[in-house]
Coordinates of C-alpha atoms and ligand atoms in Angstrom, one line a residue:
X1 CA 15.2 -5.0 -21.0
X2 CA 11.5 -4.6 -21.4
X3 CA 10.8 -6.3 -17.9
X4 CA 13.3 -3.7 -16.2
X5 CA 11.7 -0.5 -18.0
X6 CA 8.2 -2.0 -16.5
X7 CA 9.4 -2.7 -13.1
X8 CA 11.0 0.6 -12.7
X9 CA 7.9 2.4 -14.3
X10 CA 5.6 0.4 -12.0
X11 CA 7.7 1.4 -8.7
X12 CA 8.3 5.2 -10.2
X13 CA 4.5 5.1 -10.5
X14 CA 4.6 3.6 -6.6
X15 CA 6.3 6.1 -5.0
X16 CA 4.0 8.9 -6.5
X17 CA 1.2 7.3 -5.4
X18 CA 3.0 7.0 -2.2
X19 CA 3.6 10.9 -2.0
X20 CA 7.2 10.5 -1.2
X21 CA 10.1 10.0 -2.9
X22 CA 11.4 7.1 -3.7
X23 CA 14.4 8.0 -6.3
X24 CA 17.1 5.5 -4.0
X25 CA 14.9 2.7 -5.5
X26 CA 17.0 1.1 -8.0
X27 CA 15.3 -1.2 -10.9
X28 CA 17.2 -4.2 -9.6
X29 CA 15.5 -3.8 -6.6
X30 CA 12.3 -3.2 -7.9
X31 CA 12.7 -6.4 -10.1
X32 CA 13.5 -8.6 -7.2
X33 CA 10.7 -7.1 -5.2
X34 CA 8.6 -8.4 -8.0
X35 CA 10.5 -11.8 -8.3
X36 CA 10.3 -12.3 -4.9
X37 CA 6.2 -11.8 -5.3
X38 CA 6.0 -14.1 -7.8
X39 CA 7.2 -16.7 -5.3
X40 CA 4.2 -16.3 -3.5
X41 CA 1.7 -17.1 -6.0
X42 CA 0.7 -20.5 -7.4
X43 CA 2.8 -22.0 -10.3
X44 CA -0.1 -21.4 -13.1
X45 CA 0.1 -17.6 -12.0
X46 CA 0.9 -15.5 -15.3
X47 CA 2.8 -12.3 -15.8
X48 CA 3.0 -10.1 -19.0
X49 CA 4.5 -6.9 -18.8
X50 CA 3.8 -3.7 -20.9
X51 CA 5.5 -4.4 -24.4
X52 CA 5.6 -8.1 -23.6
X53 CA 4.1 -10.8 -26.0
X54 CA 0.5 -11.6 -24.5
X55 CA 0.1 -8.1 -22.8
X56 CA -1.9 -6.5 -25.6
X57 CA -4.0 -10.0 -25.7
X58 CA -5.1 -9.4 -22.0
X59 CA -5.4 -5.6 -22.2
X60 CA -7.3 -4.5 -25.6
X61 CA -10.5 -3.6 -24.4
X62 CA -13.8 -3.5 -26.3
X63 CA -13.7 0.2 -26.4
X64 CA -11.0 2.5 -27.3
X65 CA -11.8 5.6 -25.4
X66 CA -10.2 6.6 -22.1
X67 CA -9.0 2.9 -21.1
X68 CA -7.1 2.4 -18.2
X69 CA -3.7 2.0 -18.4
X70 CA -1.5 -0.4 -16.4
X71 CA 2.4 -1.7 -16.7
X72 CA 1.8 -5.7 -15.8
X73 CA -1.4 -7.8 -16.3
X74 CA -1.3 -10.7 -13.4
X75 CA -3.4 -13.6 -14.0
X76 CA -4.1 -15.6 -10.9
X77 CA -4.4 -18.9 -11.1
X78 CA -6.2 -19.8 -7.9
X79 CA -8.3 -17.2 -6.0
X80 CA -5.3 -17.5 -3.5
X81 CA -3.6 -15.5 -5.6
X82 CA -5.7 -12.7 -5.7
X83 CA -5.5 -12.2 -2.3
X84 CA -1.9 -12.4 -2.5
X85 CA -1.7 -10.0 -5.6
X86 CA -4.4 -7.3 -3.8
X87 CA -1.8 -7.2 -0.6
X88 CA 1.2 -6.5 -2.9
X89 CA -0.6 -3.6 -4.6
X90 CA -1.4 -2.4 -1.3
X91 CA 2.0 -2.7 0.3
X92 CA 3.6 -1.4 -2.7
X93 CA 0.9 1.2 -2.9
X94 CA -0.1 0.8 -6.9
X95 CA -3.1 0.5 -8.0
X96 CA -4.7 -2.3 -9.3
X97 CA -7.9 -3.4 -11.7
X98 CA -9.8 -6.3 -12.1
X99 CA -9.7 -7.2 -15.9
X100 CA -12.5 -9.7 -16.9
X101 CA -14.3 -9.5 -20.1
X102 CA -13.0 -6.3 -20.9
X103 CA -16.3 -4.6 -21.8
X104 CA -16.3 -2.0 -19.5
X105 CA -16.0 0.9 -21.1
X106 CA -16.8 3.9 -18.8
X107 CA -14.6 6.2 -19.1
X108 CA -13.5 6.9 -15.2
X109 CA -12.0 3.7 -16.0
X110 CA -9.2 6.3 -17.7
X111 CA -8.4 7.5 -14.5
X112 CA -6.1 4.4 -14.0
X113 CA -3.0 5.7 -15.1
X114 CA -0.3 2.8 -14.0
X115 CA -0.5 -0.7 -11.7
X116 CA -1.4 -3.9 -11.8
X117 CA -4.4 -5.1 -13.8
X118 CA -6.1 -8.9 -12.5
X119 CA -7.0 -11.1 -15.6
X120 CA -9.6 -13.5 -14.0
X121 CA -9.2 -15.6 -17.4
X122 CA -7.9 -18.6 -15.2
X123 CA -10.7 -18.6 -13.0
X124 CA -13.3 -19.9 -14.8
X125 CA -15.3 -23.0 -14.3
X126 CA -19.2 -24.1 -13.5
X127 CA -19.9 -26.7 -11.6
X128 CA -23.4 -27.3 -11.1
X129 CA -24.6 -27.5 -6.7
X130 CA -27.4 -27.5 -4.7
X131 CA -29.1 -30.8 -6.6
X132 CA -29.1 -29.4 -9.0
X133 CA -31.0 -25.8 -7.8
X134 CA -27.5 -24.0 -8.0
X135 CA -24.0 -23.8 -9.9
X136 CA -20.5 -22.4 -8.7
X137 CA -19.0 -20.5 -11.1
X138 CA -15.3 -18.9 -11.1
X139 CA -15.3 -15.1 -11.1
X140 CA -13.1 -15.5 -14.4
X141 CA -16.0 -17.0 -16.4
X142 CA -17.2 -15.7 -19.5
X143 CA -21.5 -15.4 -20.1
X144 CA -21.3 -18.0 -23.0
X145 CA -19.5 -20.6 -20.9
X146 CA -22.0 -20.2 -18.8
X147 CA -24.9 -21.0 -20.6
X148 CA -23.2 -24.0 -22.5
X149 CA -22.0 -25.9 -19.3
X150 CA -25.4 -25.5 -17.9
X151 CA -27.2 -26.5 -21.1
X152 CA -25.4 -29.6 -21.4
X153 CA -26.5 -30.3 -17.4
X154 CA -30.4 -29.6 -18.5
X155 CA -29.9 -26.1 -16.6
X156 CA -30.0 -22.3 -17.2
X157 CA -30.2 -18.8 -15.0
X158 CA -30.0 -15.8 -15.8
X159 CA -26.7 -14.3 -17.4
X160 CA -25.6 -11.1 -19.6
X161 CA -26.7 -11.5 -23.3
X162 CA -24.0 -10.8 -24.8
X163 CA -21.7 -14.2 -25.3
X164 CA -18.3 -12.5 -24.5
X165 CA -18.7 -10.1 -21.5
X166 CA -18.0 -12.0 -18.3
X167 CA -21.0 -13.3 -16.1
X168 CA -19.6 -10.8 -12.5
X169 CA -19.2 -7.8 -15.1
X170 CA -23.1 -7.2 -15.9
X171 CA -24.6 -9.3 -12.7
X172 CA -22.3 -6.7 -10.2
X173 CA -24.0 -3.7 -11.4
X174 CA -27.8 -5.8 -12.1
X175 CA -27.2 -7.2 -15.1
X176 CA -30.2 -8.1 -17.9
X177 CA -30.4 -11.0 -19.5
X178 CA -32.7 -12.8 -21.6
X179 CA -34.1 -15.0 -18.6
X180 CA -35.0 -12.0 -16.5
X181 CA -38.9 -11.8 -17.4
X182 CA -39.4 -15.0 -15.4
X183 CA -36.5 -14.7 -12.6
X184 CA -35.5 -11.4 -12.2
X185 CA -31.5 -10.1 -12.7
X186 CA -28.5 -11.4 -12.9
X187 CA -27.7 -10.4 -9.7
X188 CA -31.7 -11.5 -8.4
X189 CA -29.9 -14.9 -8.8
X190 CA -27.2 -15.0 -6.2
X191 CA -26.8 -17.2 -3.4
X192 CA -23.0 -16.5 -2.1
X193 CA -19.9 -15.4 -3.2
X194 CA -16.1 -15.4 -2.3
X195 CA -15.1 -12.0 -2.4
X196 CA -11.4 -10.4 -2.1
X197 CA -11.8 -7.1 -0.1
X198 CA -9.7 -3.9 -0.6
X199 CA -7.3 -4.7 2.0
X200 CA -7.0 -8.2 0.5
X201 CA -9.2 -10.3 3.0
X202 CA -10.7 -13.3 1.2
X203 CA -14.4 -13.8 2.8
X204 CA -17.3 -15.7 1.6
X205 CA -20.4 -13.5 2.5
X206 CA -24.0 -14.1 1.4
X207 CA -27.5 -12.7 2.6
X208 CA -26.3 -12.2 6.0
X209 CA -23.6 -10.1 4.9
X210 CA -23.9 -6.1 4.9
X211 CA -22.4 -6.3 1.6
X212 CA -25.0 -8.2 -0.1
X213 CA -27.2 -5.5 -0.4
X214 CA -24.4 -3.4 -2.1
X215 CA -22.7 -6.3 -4.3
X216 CA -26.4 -6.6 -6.4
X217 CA -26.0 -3.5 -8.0
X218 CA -23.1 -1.7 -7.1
X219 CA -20.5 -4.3 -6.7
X220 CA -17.4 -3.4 -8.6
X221 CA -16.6 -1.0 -6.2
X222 CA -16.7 -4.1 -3.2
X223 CA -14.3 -6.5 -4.0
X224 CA -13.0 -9.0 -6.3
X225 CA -15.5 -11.9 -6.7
X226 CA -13.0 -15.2 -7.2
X227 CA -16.6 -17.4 -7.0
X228 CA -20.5 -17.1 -7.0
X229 CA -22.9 -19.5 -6.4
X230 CA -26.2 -18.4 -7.9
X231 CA -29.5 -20.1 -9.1
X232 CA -29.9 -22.2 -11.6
X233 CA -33.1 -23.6 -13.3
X234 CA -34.5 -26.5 -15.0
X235 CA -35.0 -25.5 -18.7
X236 CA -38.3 -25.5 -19.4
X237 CA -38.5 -24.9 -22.9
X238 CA -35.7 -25.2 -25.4
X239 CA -37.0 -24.0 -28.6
X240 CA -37.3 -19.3 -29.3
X241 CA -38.0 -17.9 -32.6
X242 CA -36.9 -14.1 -33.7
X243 CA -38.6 -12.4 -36.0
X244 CA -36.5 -9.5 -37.6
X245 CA -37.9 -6.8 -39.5
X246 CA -36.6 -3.8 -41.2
X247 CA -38.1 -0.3 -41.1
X248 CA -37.4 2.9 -42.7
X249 CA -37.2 5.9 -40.6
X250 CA -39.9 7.4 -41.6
X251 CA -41.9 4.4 -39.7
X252 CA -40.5 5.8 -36.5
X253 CA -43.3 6.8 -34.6
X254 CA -46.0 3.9 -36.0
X255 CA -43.2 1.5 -34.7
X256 CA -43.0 2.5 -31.5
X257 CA -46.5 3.6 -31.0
X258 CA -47.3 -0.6 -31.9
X259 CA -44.3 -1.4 -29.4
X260 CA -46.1 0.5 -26.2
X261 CA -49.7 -1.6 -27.4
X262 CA -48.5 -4.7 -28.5
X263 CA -45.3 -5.4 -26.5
X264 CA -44.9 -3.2 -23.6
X265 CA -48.6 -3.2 -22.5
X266 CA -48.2 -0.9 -19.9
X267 CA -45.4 -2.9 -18.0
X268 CA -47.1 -5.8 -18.6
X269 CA -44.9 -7.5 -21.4
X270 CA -45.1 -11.5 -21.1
X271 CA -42.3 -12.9 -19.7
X272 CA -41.6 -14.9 -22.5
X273 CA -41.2 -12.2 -24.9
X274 CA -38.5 -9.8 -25.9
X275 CA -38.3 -7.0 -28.3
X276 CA -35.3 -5.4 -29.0
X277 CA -34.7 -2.8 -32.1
X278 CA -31.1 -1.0 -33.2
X279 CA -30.9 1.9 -35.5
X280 CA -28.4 1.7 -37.9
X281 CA -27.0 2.3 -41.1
X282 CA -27.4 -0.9 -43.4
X283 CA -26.8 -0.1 -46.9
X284 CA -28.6 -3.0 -48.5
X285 CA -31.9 -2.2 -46.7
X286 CA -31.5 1.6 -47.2
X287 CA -28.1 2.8 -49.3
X288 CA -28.5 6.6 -47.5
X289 CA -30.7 6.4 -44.7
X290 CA -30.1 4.6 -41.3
X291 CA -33.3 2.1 -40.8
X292 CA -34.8 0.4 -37.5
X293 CA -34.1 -3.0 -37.0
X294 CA -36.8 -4.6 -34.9
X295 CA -36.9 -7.8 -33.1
X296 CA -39.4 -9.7 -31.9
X297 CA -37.8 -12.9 -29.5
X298 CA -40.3 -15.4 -28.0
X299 CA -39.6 -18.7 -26.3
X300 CA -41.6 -21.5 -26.0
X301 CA -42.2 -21.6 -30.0
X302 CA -41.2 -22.3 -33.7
X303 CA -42.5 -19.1 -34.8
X304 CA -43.1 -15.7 -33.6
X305 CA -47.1 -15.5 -32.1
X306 CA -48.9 -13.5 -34.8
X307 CA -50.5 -11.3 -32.1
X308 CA -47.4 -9.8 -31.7
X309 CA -45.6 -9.7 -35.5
X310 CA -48.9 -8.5 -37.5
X311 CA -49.4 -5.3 -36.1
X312 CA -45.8 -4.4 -37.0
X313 CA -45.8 -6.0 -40.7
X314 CA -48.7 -4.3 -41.5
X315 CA -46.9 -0.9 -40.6
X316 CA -45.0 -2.2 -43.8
X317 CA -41.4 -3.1 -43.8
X318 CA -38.4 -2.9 -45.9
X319 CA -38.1 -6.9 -45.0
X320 CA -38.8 -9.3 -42.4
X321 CA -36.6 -12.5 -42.0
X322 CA -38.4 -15.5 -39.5
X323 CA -35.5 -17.9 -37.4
X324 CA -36.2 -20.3 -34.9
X325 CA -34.0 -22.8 -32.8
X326 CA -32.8 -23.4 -29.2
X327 CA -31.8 -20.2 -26.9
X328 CA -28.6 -21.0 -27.4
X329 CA -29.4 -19.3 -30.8
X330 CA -30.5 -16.0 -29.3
X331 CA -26.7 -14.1 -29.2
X332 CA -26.1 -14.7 -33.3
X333 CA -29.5 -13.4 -33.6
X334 CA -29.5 -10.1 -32.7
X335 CA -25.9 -9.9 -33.5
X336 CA -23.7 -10.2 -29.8
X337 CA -22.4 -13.6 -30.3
X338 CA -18.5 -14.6 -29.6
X339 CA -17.5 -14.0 -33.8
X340 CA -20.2 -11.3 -34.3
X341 CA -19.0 -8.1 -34.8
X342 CA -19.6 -6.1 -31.9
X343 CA -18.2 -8.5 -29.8
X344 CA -15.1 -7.7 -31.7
X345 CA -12.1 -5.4 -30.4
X346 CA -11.5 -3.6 -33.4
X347 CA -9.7 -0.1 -32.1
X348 CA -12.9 2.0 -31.7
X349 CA -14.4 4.3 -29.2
X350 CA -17.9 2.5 -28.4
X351 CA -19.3 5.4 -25.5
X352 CA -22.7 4.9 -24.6
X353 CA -25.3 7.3 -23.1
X354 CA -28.0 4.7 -21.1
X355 CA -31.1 6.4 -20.3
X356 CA -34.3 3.7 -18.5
X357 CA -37.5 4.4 -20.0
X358 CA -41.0 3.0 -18.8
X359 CA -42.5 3.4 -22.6
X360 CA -41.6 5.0 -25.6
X361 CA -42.8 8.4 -25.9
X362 CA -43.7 8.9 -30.1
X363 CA -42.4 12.6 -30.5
X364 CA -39.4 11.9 -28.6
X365 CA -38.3 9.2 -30.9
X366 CA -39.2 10.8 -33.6
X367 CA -37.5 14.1 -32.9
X368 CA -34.5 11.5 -31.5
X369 CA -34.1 9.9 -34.8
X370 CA -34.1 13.2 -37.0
X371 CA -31.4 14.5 -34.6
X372 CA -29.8 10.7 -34.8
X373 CA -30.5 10.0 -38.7
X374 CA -28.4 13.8 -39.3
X375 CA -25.5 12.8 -37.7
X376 CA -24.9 9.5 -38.9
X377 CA -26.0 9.4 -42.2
X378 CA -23.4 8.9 -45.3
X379 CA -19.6 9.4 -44.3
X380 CA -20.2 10.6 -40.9
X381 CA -17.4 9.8 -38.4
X382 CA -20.4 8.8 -36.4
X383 CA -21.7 6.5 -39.2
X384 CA -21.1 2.8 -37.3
X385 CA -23.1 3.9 -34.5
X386 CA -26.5 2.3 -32.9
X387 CA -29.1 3.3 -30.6
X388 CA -30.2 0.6 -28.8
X389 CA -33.8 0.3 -27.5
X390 CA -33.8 -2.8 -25.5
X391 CA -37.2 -4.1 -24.2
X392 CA -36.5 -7.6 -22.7
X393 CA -39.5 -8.6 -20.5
X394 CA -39.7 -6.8 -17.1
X395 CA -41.8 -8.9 -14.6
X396 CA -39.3 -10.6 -12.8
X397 CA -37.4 -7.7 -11.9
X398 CA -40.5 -6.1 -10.9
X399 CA -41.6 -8.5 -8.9
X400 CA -38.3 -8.3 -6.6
X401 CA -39.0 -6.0 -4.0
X402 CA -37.0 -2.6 -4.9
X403 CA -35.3 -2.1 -1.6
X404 CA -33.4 -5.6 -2.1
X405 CA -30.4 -4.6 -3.7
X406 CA -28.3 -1.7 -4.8
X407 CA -30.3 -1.8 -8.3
X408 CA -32.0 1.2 -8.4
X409 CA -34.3 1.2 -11.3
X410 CA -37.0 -2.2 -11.2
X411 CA -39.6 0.2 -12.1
X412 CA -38.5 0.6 -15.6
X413 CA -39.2 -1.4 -18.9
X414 CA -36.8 -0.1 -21.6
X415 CA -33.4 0.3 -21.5
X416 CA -32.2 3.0 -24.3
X417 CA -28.6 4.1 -25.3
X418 CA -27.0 5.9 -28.5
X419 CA -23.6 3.9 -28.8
X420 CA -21.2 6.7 -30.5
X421 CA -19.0 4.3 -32.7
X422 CA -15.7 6.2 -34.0
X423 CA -12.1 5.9 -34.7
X424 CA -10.4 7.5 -31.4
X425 CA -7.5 10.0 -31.2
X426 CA -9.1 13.0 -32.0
X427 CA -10.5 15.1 -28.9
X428 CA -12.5 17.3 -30.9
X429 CA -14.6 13.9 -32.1
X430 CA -14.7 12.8 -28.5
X431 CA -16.6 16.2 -27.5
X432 CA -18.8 15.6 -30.4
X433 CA -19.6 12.0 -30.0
X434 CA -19.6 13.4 -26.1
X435 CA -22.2 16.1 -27.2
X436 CA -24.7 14.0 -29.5
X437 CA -25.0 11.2 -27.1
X438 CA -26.1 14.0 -24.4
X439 CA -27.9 15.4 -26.9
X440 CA -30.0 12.1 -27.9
X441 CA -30.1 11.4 -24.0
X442 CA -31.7 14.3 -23.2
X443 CA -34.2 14.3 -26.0
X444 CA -35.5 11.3 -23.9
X445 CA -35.1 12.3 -21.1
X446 CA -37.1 15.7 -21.4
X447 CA -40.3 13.7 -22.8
X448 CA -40.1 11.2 -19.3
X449 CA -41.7 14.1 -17.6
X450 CA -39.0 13.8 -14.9
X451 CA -36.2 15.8 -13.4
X452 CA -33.0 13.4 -14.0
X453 CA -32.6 11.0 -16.0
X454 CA -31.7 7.1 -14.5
X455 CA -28.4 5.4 -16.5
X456 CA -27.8 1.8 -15.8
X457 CA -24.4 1.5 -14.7
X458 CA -22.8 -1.0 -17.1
X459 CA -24.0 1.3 -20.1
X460 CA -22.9 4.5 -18.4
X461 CA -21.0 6.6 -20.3
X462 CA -18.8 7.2 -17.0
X463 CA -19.8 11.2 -15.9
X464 CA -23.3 10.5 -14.9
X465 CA -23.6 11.2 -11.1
X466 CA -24.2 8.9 -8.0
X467 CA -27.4 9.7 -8.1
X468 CA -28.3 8.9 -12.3
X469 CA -26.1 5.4 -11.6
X470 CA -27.8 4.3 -7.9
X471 CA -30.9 6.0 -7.6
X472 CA -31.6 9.7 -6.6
X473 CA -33.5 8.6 -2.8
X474 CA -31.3 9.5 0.2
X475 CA -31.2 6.4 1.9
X476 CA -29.7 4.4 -1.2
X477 CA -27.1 7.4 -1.4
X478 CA -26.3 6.7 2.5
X479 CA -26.1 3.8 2.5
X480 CA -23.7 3.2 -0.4
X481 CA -21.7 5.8 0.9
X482 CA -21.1 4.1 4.5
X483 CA -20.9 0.9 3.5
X484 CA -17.7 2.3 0.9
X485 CA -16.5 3.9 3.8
X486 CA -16.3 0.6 5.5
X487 CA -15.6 -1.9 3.2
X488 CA -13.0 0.7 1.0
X489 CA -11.5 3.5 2.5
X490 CA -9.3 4.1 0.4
X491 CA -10.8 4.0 -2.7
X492 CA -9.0 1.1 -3.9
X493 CA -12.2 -0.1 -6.3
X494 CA -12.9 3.3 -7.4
X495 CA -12.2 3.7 -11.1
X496 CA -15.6 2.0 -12.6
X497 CA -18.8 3.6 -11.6
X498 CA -17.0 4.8 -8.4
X499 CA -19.6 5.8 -5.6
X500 CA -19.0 9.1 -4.8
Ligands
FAD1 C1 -21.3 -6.0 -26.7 C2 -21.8 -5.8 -25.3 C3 -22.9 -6.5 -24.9 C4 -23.4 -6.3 -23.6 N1 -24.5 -7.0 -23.1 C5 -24.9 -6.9 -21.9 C6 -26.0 -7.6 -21.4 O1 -26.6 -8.4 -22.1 N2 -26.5 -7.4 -20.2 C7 -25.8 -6.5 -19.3 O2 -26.3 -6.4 -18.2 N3 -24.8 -5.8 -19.7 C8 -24.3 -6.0 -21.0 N4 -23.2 -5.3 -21.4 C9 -22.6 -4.3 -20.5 C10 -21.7 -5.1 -19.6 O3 -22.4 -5.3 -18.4 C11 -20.5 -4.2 -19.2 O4 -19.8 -3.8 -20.4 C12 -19.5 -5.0 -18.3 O5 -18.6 -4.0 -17.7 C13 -18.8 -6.0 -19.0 O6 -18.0 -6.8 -18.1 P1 -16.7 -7.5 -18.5 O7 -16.2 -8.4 -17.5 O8 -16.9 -8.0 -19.9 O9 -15.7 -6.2 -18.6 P2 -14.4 -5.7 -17.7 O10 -14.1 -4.5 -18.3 O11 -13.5 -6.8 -17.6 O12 -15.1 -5.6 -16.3 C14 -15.8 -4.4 -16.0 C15 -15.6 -4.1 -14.6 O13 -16.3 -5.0 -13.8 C16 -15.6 -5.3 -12.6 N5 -15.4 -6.7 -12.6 C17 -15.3 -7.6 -13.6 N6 -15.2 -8.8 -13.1 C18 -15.1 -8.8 -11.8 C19 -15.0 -9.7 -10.7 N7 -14.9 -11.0 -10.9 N8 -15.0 -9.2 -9.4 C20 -15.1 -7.9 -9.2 N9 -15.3 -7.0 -10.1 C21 -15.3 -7.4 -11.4 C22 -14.3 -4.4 -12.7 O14 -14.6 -3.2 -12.0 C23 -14.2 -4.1 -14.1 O15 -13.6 -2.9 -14.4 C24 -22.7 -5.4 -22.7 C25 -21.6 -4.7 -23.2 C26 -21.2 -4.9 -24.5 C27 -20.0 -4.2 -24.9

């Protein structure tokens, strides 16, 4: 009964899209239609409708806060069938959304009231290419898969940090990852792809496409991406060590006046250093106050290099804690692997405000984490939130040439971002959470000296413009904008980080 209530929806939902109405259309007719579909994909195709068992398994996202709706999840099970699914949407005029990790959390991706959503869960697989210089991997597969298949070949490249986002999530808008100090981006690694275009063309482009420019950067809006082949590397060195140290806020500016000496070094950070810190409550390091947690990454040893850990415990922290082991180890560390919590989907609204910074700028934090400390202290709605301050090491990405891809922002060093954590439902919370990320944004923002802020797309909360996503210069604008115009005229891949 479920199935004819979805089918019906799903065709009710077609015919307004369509502009016209469609009232004659019975649901027996819409459920043959979709019978009739089904013939045409391959036999491990999956359906689940709305209400079905297995639909909230493919559709619960990471964050709770404008998600887009749909009434069926299709999972191809052969790139085939994305091609086949794309021209069904299109001939039935419904819209349709690649589902992957399900990370994204913008919220334009709320403008996606009905259609078809494309779980790219069966498409996932590495195989490594090239002798051995490259490795094929579905469009379905997840960041940690990734990194274990090529581990166990001797290999690595660069991938999303996080273990459960999808490796085409981060790398189509950049994507940073732990390898990028010594070979640039995510998307700095690839070599080709098979892409599913809007009208439901399956092409394989690479450099000498028009599109490859666009996919490195600004590639959700492009395509589906069924496979990539991208770089892979020998590893070089298996063992990293974290050092973790706790700080109380009222550290705030020595911290980060020791993170532009000692780690940034004016752009400069080694490549084979990475220094992340959250803020956060943590009752057993501070039962009232939120504190800093800073880490120090490095690879290539058993312990943390002095030079770089003594300037920050002599600042005096509430504790330090010293791990080492393979980089296999890094996700658990810092809290992003597969069973850690925020890799959980756990019914919350997670927005996130990204601002790029080239250093820290002392009052600004300071006056940040008084405004940041306020709000989530005690039992705040706001009280599981984090700002994020992540400094992995830039020289890679700086040393791709800027023009090279749809990236906009190689210049910068730090990537910052309040995360408003809340239980959703309440739209009077949303403004707020709205209002203090803003709020924390700009505080940052004011103290760069500049006149707009730049927001790296996969962080974006989802109403920053073009121009704070894909770089304020004209030509980037232009060219985006034609090359949509070409590739998507109708705005088929337009509900996460659309170009406008
Ligand atoms: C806990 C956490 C950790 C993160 N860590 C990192 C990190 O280390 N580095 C980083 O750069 N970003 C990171 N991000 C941000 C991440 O890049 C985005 O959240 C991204 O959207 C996640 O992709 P997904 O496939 O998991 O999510 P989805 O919601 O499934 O995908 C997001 C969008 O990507 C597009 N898409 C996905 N797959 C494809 C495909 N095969 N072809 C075409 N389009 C596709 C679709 O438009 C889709 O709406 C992190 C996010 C979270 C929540």
């Amino acid at each position: 009964m479920f199935k004819l209530n979805v089918l019906a929806a799903l065709a009710a939902c077609a015919s307004i899209v369509a502009g016209h109405s469609q009232s004659h259309h019975s649901n027996s007719n819409s459920n043959s239609d979709l019978e009739e579909f089904q013939k045409t994909l391959s036999t491990s195709a999956k359906l689940y409708f709305n209400g079905s068992d297995g639909f909230a398994n493919v559709t619960t996202r990471w964050s709770a806060l404008e998600e887009p709706t749909v009434n069926v999840v299709i999972v191809p099970g052969t790139e085939n069938d994305v091609v086949e699914i794309v021209k069904y949407a299109n001939k039935k005029n419904v819209p349709f959304l690649t589902y992957n990790g399900v990370h994204g959390a913008l919220v334009s991706l709320g403008k996606m009231t009905h259609g078809i959503g494309i779980s790219m869960s069966q498409l996932s697989s590495v195989e490594v290419s090239g002798c051995g210089t490259t490795a094929t991997i579905g469009g379905g597969t997840m960041s940690k898969k990734v990194t274990d298949d090529l581990w166990a070949a001797g290999k690595q490249t660069v991938t999303g940090t996080c273990e459960c986002v999808s490796l085409l999530g981060p790398a189509l808008g950049g994507g940073h990852g732990w390898l990028q100090g010594h070979h640039g981006l995510v998307a700095d690694q690839f070599v080709s792809m098979n892409i599913v275009l809007a009208d439901g063309t399956l092409t394989t482009i690479d450099s000498n496409s028009d599109l490859w420019w666009a996919m490195k950067g600004a590639g959700h809006n492009f395509g589906i991406v069924t496979s990539l082949t991208t770089k892979v590397y020998d590893i070089e060195y298996e063992d990293w060590a974290i050092e973790t140290l706790v700080f109380s806020g009222e550290k705030v500016e020595e911290v980060y006046e020791a993170a532009n000496e000692y780690i940034l070094q004016n752009g400069t950070q080694s490549a084979d250093l990475i220094n992340w810190s959250y803020w956060m409550n943590d009752a057993e390091s501070d039962p009232t106050n939120p504190v800093i947690y800073f880490y120090i990454i490095q690879e290539g040893v058993t312990a943390v290099d002095s030079v770089y850990t003594q300037p920050f415990r002599d600042i005096g922290a509430i504790s330090i804690t010293t791990e080492n082991g393979t980089y296999k180890d890094l996700a658990s560390w810092v809290a992003i692997a597969e069973d850690s919590i925020p890799c959980q989907k756990l019914g919350y609204a997670n927005p996130r405000f990204p601002i790029y910074l080239e250093e820290y700028n002392i009052p600004a934090q300071k006056q940040a984490w008084d405004i940041y400390a306020d709000a989530v202290r005690g039992s705040s709605a706001f009280n599981n939130s984090i700002f994020m301050f992540e400094g992995y090491s830039m020289g890679g990405v700086h040393a791709i040439p800027a023009d090279s891809a749809a990236f906009a922002f190689r210049s910068e060093n730090i990537l910052a971002a309040p995360m408003i954590n809340y239980l959703p439902g309440d739209k009077g919370l949303d403004s707020e959470a709205a209002d203090l990320g803003s709020l924390l944004r700009d505080v940052l923002s004011e103290a760069t000296g500049r006149e707009d802020f730049r927001a790296y797309i996969n962080y974006a909360y989802g109403a920053e413009t073009s121009e704070q996503i894909y770089g304020s210069e004209e030509w980037r604008q232009r060219r985006l904008r034609a090359l949509k115009k070409e590739y998507d005229p109708y705005g088929k891949f337009s509900f996460y980080a659309p170009i406008a």
